[in-house]
């Protein structure tokens, strides 16, 4: 009986250690739309629900940012590129001049579901966030939905430059494809 109690105690310690190790890779998610898992220095993990109801997991190992450029009237844009299973999603923030971009991108934003054309930027007074995948057959046009992101996010694995969540819908020929998940990068290029 003592041997059984010792074995049971040892198994409890091992299981507690395993659970602790699993908890170390989680950054805890954000708004609750999904709980993201940081599984390396950078990457992404999304679940796609197609119009017929079928689902697929898309994963990537590359997040590139922050690209940026000038819009009209000193307004500007910043963007991340998220590579997922051979596709590249662009997450672009179009912002008003003098905006503190590092503060602005850390809010939950609704996605602007039309292409934000340069001429729109001449008299903009708000941030317009776009998610698009220009060379993807399943993700044509801009998505609607939300994006939440955090910069300099402390995790048990260190501080990550960016950790984000996407909950978005792409509409193609009247059919909707939903994508939900997270992305992260410990050091952006």
N, CA, C and O of each residue as an XYZ file, in Angstrom:
756
protein
N       0.815     -1.181      0.000
C       0.000      0.000      0.000
C       0.869      1.259      0.000
O       0.545      2.243     -0.666
N       1.997      1.222      0.767
C       2.900      2.370      0.784
C       3.493      2.598     -0.596
O       3.635      3.744     -1.024
N       3.850      1.501     -1.315
C       4.400      1.641     -2.662
C       3.378      2.277     -3.606
O       3.725      3.126     -4.427
N       2.111      1.857     -3.479
C       1.055      2.426     -4.307
C       0.908      3.922     -4.034
O       0.761      4.705     -4.972
N       0.945      4.329     -2.767
C       0.835      5.737     -2.392
C       2.021      6.530     -2.931
O       1.842      7.657     -3.394
N       3.228      5.966     -2.881
C       4.406      6.635     -3.415
C       4.307      6.784     -4.932
O       4.649      7.837     -5.470
N       3.848      5.751     -5.622
C       3.697      5.816     -7.085
C       2.641      6.857     -7.443
O       2.841      7.643     -8.369
N       1.533      6.872     -6.730
C       0.476      7.846     -6.978
C       0.982      9.267     -6.742
O       0.677     10.165     -7.527
N       1.738      9.482     -5.689
C       2.320     10.784     -5.388
C       3.294     11.201     -6.488
O       3.279     12.354     -6.918
N       4.143     10.275     -6.948
C       5.107     10.574     -8.013
C       4.385     10.933     -9.310
O       4.781     11.876     -9.996
N       3.328     10.191     -9.655
C       2.557     10.502    -10.860
C       1.902     11.877    -10.768
O       1.844     12.607    -11.757
N       1.411     12.227     -9.585
C       0.811     13.540     -9.385
C       1.834     14.641     -9.625
O       1.524     15.648    -10.261
N       3.051     14.459     -9.123
C       4.114     15.441     -9.341
C       4.472     15.549    -10.818
O       4.659     16.653    -11.331
N       4.569     14.417    -11.504
C       4.892     14.429    -12.935
C       3.801     15.152    -13.719
O       4.102     15.991    -14.568
N       2.543     14.836    -13.443
C       1.428     15.471    -14.144
C       1.390     16.970    -13.859
O       1.114     17.755    -14.766
N       1.653     17.378    -12.647
C       1.687     18.804    -12.313
C       2.810     19.487    -13.066
O       2.642     20.613    -13.533
N       3.961     18.822    -13.195
C       5.081     19.378    -13.951
C       4.749     19.519    -15.422
O       5.145     20.505    -16.044
N       4.029     18.559    -16.001
C       3.623     18.631    -17.407
C       2.654     19.784    -17.627
O       2.769     20.530    -18.599
N       1.705     19.920    -16.720
C       0.745     21.001    -16.854
C       1.453     22.348    -16.753
O       1.138     23.265    -17.510
N       2.381     22.478    -15.850
C       3.136     23.713    -15.692
C       3.891     24.034    -16.980
O       3.931     25.189    -17.403
N       4.495     23.007    -17.611
C       5.239     23.221    -18.856
C       4.300     23.692    -19.963
O       4.671     24.584    -20.726
N       3.082     23.119    -20.080
C       2.113     23.562    -21.074
C       1.712     25.008    -20.828
O       1.569     25.772    -21.783
N       1.526     25.402    -19.575
C       1.122     26.763    -19.263
C       2.201     27.757    -19.675
O       1.887     28.910    -19.970
N       3.444     27.347    -19.702
C       4.524     28.249    -20.041
C       4.502     28.711    -21.491
O       5.098     29.742    -21.803
N       3.838     27.987    -22.389
C       3.818     28.412    -23.779
C       2.608     29.273    -24.116
O       2.543     29.831    -25.211
N       1.663     29.393    -23.215
C       0.469     30.175    -23.499
C       0.684     31.627    -23.100
O       1.204     31.914    -22.022
N       0.281     32.540    -23.981
C       0.335     33.941    -23.587
C      -1.001     34.417    -23.066
O      -1.127     35.567    -22.645
N      -2.000     33.553    -23.086
C      -3.261     33.878    -22.445
C      -4.303     34.503    -23.340
O      -5.408     34.793    -22.881
N      -3.993     34.719    -24.591
C      -5.002     35.269    -25.502
C      -5.262     36.730    -25.229
O      -4.479     37.379    -24.536
N      -6.319     37.247    -25.747
C      -6.637     38.653    -25.601
C      -8.092     38.850    -25.292
O      -8.515     38.680    -24.149
N      -8.875     39.209    -26.300
C     -10.271     39.563    -26.102
C     -11.165     38.365    -25.867
O     -12.362     38.537    -25.638
N     -10.634     37.175    -25.915
C     -11.430     35.999    -25.656
C     -11.886     35.298    -26.919
O     -12.521     34.247    -26.834
N     -11.583     35.844    -28.091
C     -12.023     35.208    -29.318
C     -11.298     33.895    -29.553
O     -11.862     32.973    -30.141
N     -10.083     33.801    -29.110
C      -9.331     32.548    -29.176
C      -8.182     32.650    -28.191
O      -7.742     33.749    -27.855
N      -7.708     31.540    -27.741
C      -6.566     31.553    -26.845
C      -5.349     31.167    -27.652
O      -5.190     30.012    -28.047
N      -4.497     32.136    -27.893
C      -3.329     31.893    -28.725
C      -2.244     31.165    -27.971
O      -2.144     31.257    -26.748
N      -1.446     30.453    -28.704
C      -0.328     29.726    -28.129
C       0.964     30.201    -28.779
O       1.121     30.105    -29.997
N       1.872     30.704    -27.989
C       3.190     31.075    -28.473
C       4.011     29.795    -28.494
O       4.358     29.265    -27.439
N       4.322     29.301    -29.670
C       5.023     28.020    -29.778
C       6.414     28.167    -30.369
O       7.012     27.174    -30.783
N       6.929     29.353    -30.417
C       8.268     29.577    -30.929
C       8.529     31.060    -31.017
O       7.719     31.863    -30.554
N       9.653     31.437    -31.606
C       9.992     32.854    -31.675
C       9.020     33.673    -32.519
O       8.786     34.843    -32.215
N       8.444     33.084    -33.578
C       7.419     33.773    -34.353
C       6.584     32.751    -35.088
O       7.034     31.644    -35.382
N       5.341     33.151    -35.381
C       4.471     32.231    -36.092
C       3.029     32.667    -36.044
O       2.700     33.763    -35.591
N       2.169     31.774    -36.526
C       0.739     32.041    -36.557
C      -0.013     30.722    -36.555
O       0.498     29.690    -36.990
N      -1.227     30.783    -36.060
C      -2.087     29.609    -36.013
C      -3.528     30.065    -36.186
O      -4.059     30.794    -35.347
N      -4.164     29.632    -37.282
C      -5.523     30.054    -37.599
C      -6.399     28.858    -37.902
O      -5.930     27.837    -38.405
N      -7.671     28.994    -37.592
C      -8.685     28.036    -38.009
C      -9.536     28.727    -39.063
O     -10.023     29.837    -38.851
N      -9.709     28.062    -40.201
C     -10.506     28.598    -41.295
C     -11.777     27.773    -41.412
O     -11.733     26.542    -41.414
N     -12.907     28.459    -41.509
C     -14.189     27.798    -41.764
C     -14.668     28.247    -43.137
O     -14.944     29.426    -43.357
N     -14.762     27.289    -44.060
C     -15.135     27.561    -45.440
C     -16.650     27.636    -45.590
O     -17.371     27.202    -44.691
N     -17.154     28.176    -46.705
C     -18.600     28.323    -46.894
C     -19.392     27.021    -46.749
O     -20.553     27.053    -46.341
N     -18.785     25.876    -47.076
C     -19.501     24.600    -46.956
C     -19.490     24.037    -45.537
O     -20.020     22.953    -45.293
N     -18.879     24.779    -44.590
C     -18.824     24.342    -43.198
C     -17.583     23.555    -42.833
O     -17.348     23.295    -41.653
N     -16.785     23.170    -43.812
C     -15.545     22.445    -43.515
C     -14.535     23.400    -42.887
O     -14.582     24.610    -43.105
N     -13.626     22.834    -42.109
C     -12.609     23.641    -41.433
C     -11.213     23.138    -41.769
O     -11.021     21.988    -42.167
N     -10.251     24.025    -41.600
C      -8.846     23.679    -41.808
C      -8.006     24.508    -40.846
O      -8.390     25.608    -40.449
N      -6.867     23.963    -40.484
C      -5.898     24.702    -39.664
C      -4.806     25.228    -40.573
O      -4.250     24.490    -41.385
N      -4.502     26.509    -40.431
C      -3.404     27.122    -41.169
C      -2.366     27.575    -40.166
O      -2.698     28.212    -39.167
N      -1.113     27.249    -40.426
C      -0.023     27.626    -39.523
C       1.105     28.240    -40.312
O       1.325     27.903    -41.476
N       1.815     29.141    -39.675
C       2.947     29.784    -40.320
C       4.064     30.022    -39.339
O       3.878     29.930    -38.126
N       5.223     30.330    -39.874
C       6.394     30.542    -39.023
C       7.050     31.896    -39.264
O       8.159     32.140    -38.788
N       6.363     32.795    -40.011
C       6.977     34.079    -40.325
C       5.998     35.223    -40.123
O       4.880     35.199    -40.638
N       6.433     36.232    -39.363
C       5.704     37.494    -39.214
C       6.730     38.589    -39.450
O       7.756     38.636    -38.772
N       6.459     39.477    -40.414
C       7.402     40.531    -40.782
C       6.748     41.883    -40.538
O       5.577     42.072    -40.866
N       7.483     42.814    -39.973
C       6.955     44.166    -39.752
C       8.030     45.035    -39.155
O       9.108     44.514    -38.871
N       7.842     46.205    -38.959
C       6.741     47.023    -39.412
C       7.140     47.746    -40.690
O       8.007     48.619    -40.655
N       6.517     47.398    -41.831
C       6.682     48.181    -43.047
C       5.874     49.449    -42.853
O       4.973     49.497    -42.017
N       6.195     50.469    -43.622
C       5.431     51.696    -43.496
C       5.635     52.600    -44.680
O       6.533     52.390    -45.495
N       4.783     53.622    -44.770
C       4.894     54.569    -45.866
C       3.998     55.766    -45.671
O       3.248     55.867    -44.700
N       4.100     56.676    -46.631
C       3.401     57.956    -46.582
C       2.085     57.885    -47.341
O       2.011     57.298    -48.420
N       1.046     58.487    -46.768
C      -0.229     58.706    -47.443
C      -0.336     60.201    -47.746
O       0.634     60.932    -47.548
N      -1.469     60.662    -48.210
C      -1.653     62.087    -48.501
C      -1.739     62.906    -47.209
O      -2.143     62.396    -46.164
N      -1.353     64.180    -47.298
C      -1.423     65.133    -46.181
C      -0.695     64.648    -44.927
O      -1.179     64.840    -43.811
N       0.441     64.033    -45.108
C       1.308     63.560    -44.024
C       0.701     62.424    -43.198
O       1.257     62.046    -42.166
N      -0.416     61.884    -43.635
C      -0.932     60.684    -43.003
C      -0.027     59.531    -43.405
O       0.751     59.675    -44.348
N      -0.101     58.402    -42.730
C       0.862     57.336    -42.986
C       0.252     55.973    -42.706
O      -0.837     55.873    -42.140
N       0.967     54.919    -43.109
C       0.531     53.553    -42.848
C       1.672     52.734    -42.285
O       2.846     53.004    -42.537
N       1.295     51.721    -41.512
C       2.215     50.711    -40.971
C       1.556     49.366    -41.201
O       0.331     49.256    -41.139
N       2.356     48.336    -41.468
C       1.743     47.034    -41.692
C       2.640     45.886    -41.265
O       3.865     45.996    -41.215
N       1.980     44.787    -40.962
C       2.620     43.504    -40.689
C       2.295     42.563    -41.844
O       1.227     42.656    -42.450
N       3.222     41.660    -42.141
C       2.965     40.590    -43.102
C       3.024     39.272    -42.337
O       4.019     38.957    -41.684
N       1.941     38.516    -42.433
C       1.812     37.260    -41.697
C       1.751     36.128    -42.720
O       0.764     35.997    -43.445
N       2.792     35.317    -42.781
C       2.834     34.207    -43.733
C       2.224     32.967    -43.109
O       2.608     32.547    -42.017
N       1.248     32.376    -43.833
C       0.506     31.228    -43.324
C       0.348     30.216    -44.459
O      -0.331     30.490    -45.448
N       0.969     29.061    -44.317
C       0.822     27.972    -45.299
C       0.905     28.452    -46.744
O       0.033     28.134    -47.553
N       1.931     29.202    -47.068
C       2.164     29.642    -48.441
C       1.425     30.902    -48.846
O       1.642     31.397    -49.952
N       0.563     31.442    -48.001
C      -0.149     32.690    -48.274
C       0.407     33.786    -47.370
O       0.930     33.505    -46.291
N       0.291     35.030    -47.815
C       0.719     36.155    -46.991
C      -0.452     37.089    -46.765
O      -1.009     37.648    -47.710
N      -0.823     37.256    -45.495
C      -1.851     38.201    -45.099
C      -1.177     39.523    -44.741
O      -0.147     39.541    -44.068
N      -1.761     40.617    -45.192
C      -1.274     41.950    -44.865
C      -2.239     42.560    -43.855
O      -3.442     42.636    -44.103
N      -1.710     42.989    -42.726
C      -2.479     43.693    -41.700
C      -1.977     45.128    -41.712
O      -0.894     45.425    -41.208
N      -2.782     46.018    -42.298
C      -2.328     47.386    -42.557
C      -3.140     48.398    -41.759
O      -4.370     48.371    -41.766
N      -2.429     49.294    -41.069
C      -3.016     50.376    -40.285
C      -2.775     51.687    -41.028
O      -1.628     52.106    -41.181
N      -3.842     52.339    -41.493
C      -3.762     53.647    -42.143
C      -4.090     54.687    -41.078
O      -5.195     54.691    -40.535
N      -3.126     55.582    -40.770
C      -3.270     56.465    -39.618
C      -3.097     57.936    -39.974
O      -2.438     58.294    -40.950
N      -3.711     58.770    -39.149
C      -3.646     60.217    -39.289
C      -2.270     60.702    -38.816
O      -1.691     60.150    -37.880
N      -1.765     61.737    -39.478
C      -0.466     62.301    -39.099
C      -0.409     62.579    -37.597
O      -1.429     62.866    -36.970
N       0.760     62.492    -37.045
C       1.027     62.740    -35.620
C       0.400     61.714    -34.685
O       0.421     61.907    -33.469
N      -0.156     60.632    -35.215
C      -0.677     59.558    -34.369
C       0.494     58.801    -33.765
O       1.447     58.474    -34.472
N       0.439     58.521    -32.478
C       1.431     57.653    -31.857
C       1.066     56.223    -32.255
O       0.246     55.582    -31.598
N       1.673     55.731    -33.323
C       1.257     54.454    -33.914
C       1.387     53.291    -32.953
O       0.570     52.372    -32.984
N       2.414     53.314    -32.086
C       2.610     52.169    -31.190
C       1.510     52.073    -30.130
O       1.229     50.988    -29.621
N       0.899     53.187    -29.804
C      -0.256     53.169    -28.905
C      -1.518     52.813    -29.681
O      -2.337     52.019    -29.217
N      -1.671     53.400    -30.852
C      -2.877     53.214    -31.663
C      -3.102     51.762    -32.071
O      -4.241     51.296    -32.049
N      -2.061     51.042    -32.437
C      -2.246     49.667    -32.917
C      -2.617     48.705    -31.791
O      -3.046     47.584    -32.062
N      -2.461     49.117    -30.539
C      -2.727     48.225    -29.416
C      -4.185     48.241    -28.951
O      -4.507     47.677    -27.906
N      -5.044     48.868    -29.703
C      -6.462     48.828    -29.398
C      -7.111     47.729    -30.234
O      -6.534     47.275    -31.222
N      -8.310     47.300    -29.838
C      -9.069     46.417    -30.722
C      -9.636     47.293    -31.831
O     -10.247     48.329    -31.568
N      -9.427     46.869    -33.067
C      -9.902     47.634    -34.217
C     -10.845     46.793    -35.058
O     -10.642     45.592    -35.241
N     -11.884     47.450    -35.568
C     -12.718     46.839    -36.586
C     -11.983     46.914    -37.910
O     -11.264     47.879    -38.171
N     -12.155     45.913    -38.740
C     -11.486     45.879    -40.039
C     -12.321     46.605    -41.087
O     -13.534     46.412    -41.169
N     -11.673     47.427    -41.876
C     -12.301     48.158    -42.969
C     -12.409     47.199    -44.146
O     -11.390     46.795    -44.706
N     -13.632     46.826    -44.532
C     -13.787     45.725    -45.475
C     -13.799     46.130    -46.948
O     -14.278     45.378    -47.796
N     -13.273     47.319    -47.252
C     -13.059     47.747    -48.632
C     -11.603     48.177    -48.769
O     -11.005     48.611    -47.784
N     -11.022     48.072    -49.939
C      -9.649     48.568    -50.097
C      -9.582     50.062    -49.760
O     -10.366     50.858    -50.277
N      -8.652     50.426    -48.903
C      -8.472     51.826    -48.520
C      -7.583     52.479    -49.576
O      -6.367     52.291    -49.579
N      -8.203     53.246    -50.470
C      -7.484     53.856    -51.583
C      -6.730     55.106    -51.136
O      -7.127     55.770    -50.178
N      -5.651     55.418    -51.829
C      -4.818     56.565    -51.484
C      -5.638     57.843    -51.398
O      -5.425     58.646    -50.490
N      -6.576     58.051    -52.328
C      -7.352     59.298    -52.311
C      -8.204     59.441    -51.051
O      -8.575     60.558    -50.691
N      -8.522     58.340    -50.375
C      -9.277     58.421    -49.122
C      -8.453     59.062    -48.006
O      -9.010     59.589    -47.043
N      -7.146     59.015    -48.137
C      -6.280     59.461    -47.044
C      -6.104     60.967    -46.977
O      -5.510     61.462    -46.019
N      -6.598     61.716    -47.959
C      -6.375     63.158    -47.942
C      -7.125     63.858    -46.820
O      -6.643     64.862    -46.295
N      -8.288     63.353    -46.441
C      -9.050     64.012    -45.375
C      -9.508     63.021    -44.305
O     -10.576     63.192    -43.716
N      -8.716     62.004    -44.057
C      -9.080     61.013    -43.037
C      -8.939     61.609    -41.634
O      -8.088     62.467    -41.397
N      -9.782     61.145    -40.710
C      -9.719     61.640    -39.340
C      -9.723     60.502    -38.325
O      -9.926     60.729    -37.132
N      -9.499     59.283    -38.796
C      -9.509     58.116    -37.934
C      -8.555     57.077    -38.512
O      -8.081     57.220    -39.639
N      -8.276     56.037    -37.742
C      -7.448     54.932    -38.213
C      -8.327     53.920    -38.939
O      -9.397     53.550    -38.457
N      -7.861     53.482    -40.098
C      -8.553     52.458    -40.883
C      -7.631     51.253    -40.981
O      -6.507     51.356    -41.473
N      -8.116     50.108    -40.507
C      -7.301     48.890    -40.461
C      -7.830     47.910    -41.502
O      -9.034     47.673    -41.597
N      -6.914     47.349    -42.277
C      -7.283     46.406    -43.328
C      -6.568     45.079    -43.122
O      -5.426     45.033    -42.667
N      -7.263     44.007    -43.466
C      -6.666     42.682    -43.540
C      -6.993     42.134    -44.917
O      -8.161     41.992    -45.279
N      -5.953     41.826    -45.686
C      -6.173     41.299    -47.023
C      -5.043     40.349    -47.396
O      -3.966     40.366    -46.800
N      -5.317     39.529    -48.389
C      -4.360     38.537    -48.872
C      -4.416     38.593    -50.398
O      -5.187     37.858    -51.015
N      -3.608     39.459    -51.011
C      -3.791     39.775    -52.432
C      -3.619     38.615    -53.410
O      -4.135     38.686    -54.525
N      -2.933     37.582    -53.043
C      -2.698     36.482    -53.974
C      -3.335     35.176    -53.509
O      -2.878     34.095    -53.880
N      -4.389     35.273    -52.698
C      -5.069     34.100    -52.149
C      -6.417     33.926    -52.830
O      -7.218     34.861    -52.861
N      -6.675     32.770    -53.365
C      -7.967     32.511    -54.012
C      -9.116     32.495    -53.006
O     -10.208     32.967    -53.321
N      -8.895     31.966    -51.809
C      -9.962     31.842    -50.813
C     -10.192     33.117    -50.012
O     -11.212     33.241    -49.334
N      -9.273     34.056    -50.077
C      -9.353     35.248    -49.234
C      -9.244     36.507    -50.079
O      -8.378     37.348    -49.840
N     -10.118     36.636    -51.063
C     -10.102     37.774    -51.961
C     -10.718     38.985    -51.267
O     -11.574     38.838    -50.394
N     -10.282     40.178    -51.656
C     -10.795     41.442    -51.112
C     -10.367     41.633    -49.651
O      -9.557     40.869    -49.127
N     -10.916     42.650    -49.014
C     -10.626     42.929    -47.609
C     -11.598     42.178    -46.708
O     -12.746     41.932    -47.078
N     -11.120     41.820    -45.524
C     -11.949     41.112    -44.552
C     -12.694     42.103    -43.673
O     -12.263     43.243    -43.495
N     -13.813     41.656    -43.129
C     -14.497     42.380    -42.061
C     -14.232     41.603    -40.780
O     -13.875     40.426    -40.827
N     -14.403     42.250    -39.647
C     -14.158     41.586    -38.371
C     -13.330     42.460    -37.459
O     -13.416     43.687    -37.519
N     -12.524     41.833    -36.608
C     -11.712     42.589    -35.649
C     -10.290     42.044    -35.577
O     -10.015     40.892    -35.913
N      -9.407     42.919    -35.126
C      -8.031     42.538    -34.819
C      -7.659     43.187    -33.489
O      -7.995     44.342    -33.227
N      -6.968     42.426    -32.665
C      -6.467     42.931    -31.389
C      -4.992     42.609    -31.335
O      -4.581     41.495    -31.656
N      -4.194     43.583    -30.928
C      -2.776     43.289    -30.852
C      -2.111     44.007    -29.704
O      -2.537     45.083    -29.284
N      -1.048     43.384    -29.200
C      -0.264     43.939    -28.106
C       1.197     43.978    -28.523
O       1.705     43.045    -29.144
N       1.861     45.067    -28.174
C       3.291     45.203    -28.428
C       4.054     45.000    -27.123
O       3.539     45.273    -26.039
N       5.282     44.520    -27.243
C       6.149     44.305    -26.082
C       5.420     43.516    -24.993
O       5.385     43.914    -23.828
N       4.845     42.398    -25.403
C       4.026     41.551    -24.535
C       4.905     40.619    -23.718
O       5.588     39.770    -24.290
N       4.908     40.756    -22.372
C       5.671     39.825    -21.543
C       4.998     38.442    -21.523
O       3.785     38.333    -21.342
N       5.783     37.424    -21.707
C       5.317     36.045    -21.586
C       6.352     35.302    -20.752
O       7.420     35.837    -20.458
N       6.037     34.081    -20.377
C       7.011     33.289    -19.628
C       8.203     32.925    -20.502
O       9.247     32.515    -19.994
N       8.048     33.075    -21.834
C       9.147     32.799    -22.761
C       9.949     34.042    -23.110
O      10.836     33.981    -23.960
N       9.657     35.161    -22.475
C      10.337     36.411    -22.759
C       9.351     37.439    -23.284
O       8.148     37.183    -23.343
N       9.857     38.591    -23.662
C       9.019     39.668    -24.180
C       8.909     39.509    -25.694
O       9.917     39.365    -26.385
N       7.679     39.537    -26.201
C       7.423     39.425    -27.635
C       7.126     40.807    -28.200
O       6.363     41.568    -27.606
N       7.728     41.142    -29.353
C       7.480     42.428    -29.995
C       6.004     42.614    -30.315
O       5.465     43.711    -30.168
N       5.344     41.530    -30.757
C       3.928     41.619    -31.103
C       3.241     40.281    -30.857
O       3.788     39.218    -31.150
N       2.030     40.360    -30.311
C       1.146     39.207    -30.147
C      -0.239     39.710    -30.545
O      -0.700     40.724    -30.020
N      -0.903     39.019    -31.459
C      -2.194     39.498    -31.935
C      -3.191     38.401    -32.200
O      -2.839     37.228    -32.329
N      -4.455     38.807    -32.279
C      -5.561     37.905    -32.590
C      -6.387     38.498    -33.709
O      -6.600     39.709    -33.771
N      -6.849     37.633    -34.592
C      -7.695     38.039    -35.707
C      -8.967     37.204    -35.668
O      -8.923     35.990    -35.464
N     -10.092     37.864    -35.866
C     -11.389     37.212    -36.017
C     -12.036     37.903    -37.213
O     -12.604     38.985    -37.067
N     -11.957     37.284    -38.409
C     -12.317     37.987    -39.635
C     -13.078     37.090    -40.600
O     -12.991     35.863    -40.551
N     -13.829     37.751    -41.481
C     -14.590     37.051    -42.514
C     -14.279     37.663    -43.871
O     -14.373     38.876    -44.058
N     -13.908     36.811    -44.806
C     -13.694     37.214    -46.193
C     -14.923     36.788    -46.992
O     -15.417     35.674    -46.820
N     -15.419     37.668    -47.865
C     -16.565     37.341    -48.703
C     -16.109     37.273    -50.151
O     -15.519     38.221    -50.670
N     -16.381     36.160    -50.794
C     -15.994     35.946    -52.191
C     -17.195     35.367    -52.926
O     -17.689     34.294    -52.579
N     -17.660     36.087    -53.945
C     -18.834     35.661    -54.718
C     -20.028     35.338    -53.814
O     -20.735     34.354    -54.027
N     -20.235     36.181    -52.808
C     -21.365     35.988    -51.905
C     -21.163     34.908    -50.858
O     -22.032     34.710    -50.008
N     -20.055     34.216    -50.895
C     -19.755     33.147    -49.940
C     -18.775     33.674    -48.886
O     -17.852     34.423    -49.205
N     -18.986     33.278    -47.640
C     -18.142     33.772    -46.560
C     -17.188     32.697    -46.054
O     -17.579     31.559    -45.795
N     -15.926     33.094    -45.921
C     -14.889     32.248    -45.339
C     -14.403     32.951    -44.080
O     -13.976     34.104    -44.131
N     -14.468     32.256    -42.955
C     -14.113     32.832    -41.659
C     -12.724     32.356    -41.241
O     -12.385     31.183    -41.399
N     -11.925     33.279    -40.707
C     -10.595     32.935    -40.210
C     -10.445     33.517    -38.806
O     -10.759     34.681    -38.559
N      -9.958     32.677    -37.897
C      -9.817     33.091    -36.501
C      -8.548     32.470    -35.936
O      -8.278     31.287    -36.147
N      -7.772     33.272    -35.218
C      -6.568     32.732    -34.600
C      -5.618     33.814    -34.157
O      -6.003     34.967    -33.967
N      -4.369     33.426    -33.996
C      -3.387     34.337    -33.423
C      -2.070     34.295    -34.187
O      -1.800     33.376    -34.960
N      -1.258     35.326    -33.941
C       0.087     35.409    -34.505
C       0.983     36.083    -33.483
O       0.499     36.787    -32.596
N       2.293     35.872    -33.604
C       3.232     36.388    -32.621
C       4.619     36.497    -33.244
O       4.947     35.785    -34.193
N       5.418     37.391    -32.699
C       6.827     37.521    -33.108
C       7.619     38.056    -31.931
O       7.313     39.114    -31.380
N       8.639     37.306    -31.559
C       9.479     37.757    -30.464
C      10.345     38.927    -30.887
O      10.560     39.862    -30.116
N      10.848     38.873    -32.129
C      11.636     39.973    -32.686
C      11.196     40.202    -34.117
O      11.351     39.326    -34.968
N      10.640     41.393    -34.390
C      10.257     41.727    -35.758
C      11.470     42.196    -36.526
O      12.351     42.852    -35.970
N      11.519     41.861    -37.809
C      12.634     42.298    -38.660
C      12.527     43.763    -38.972
O      13.376     44.308    -39.677
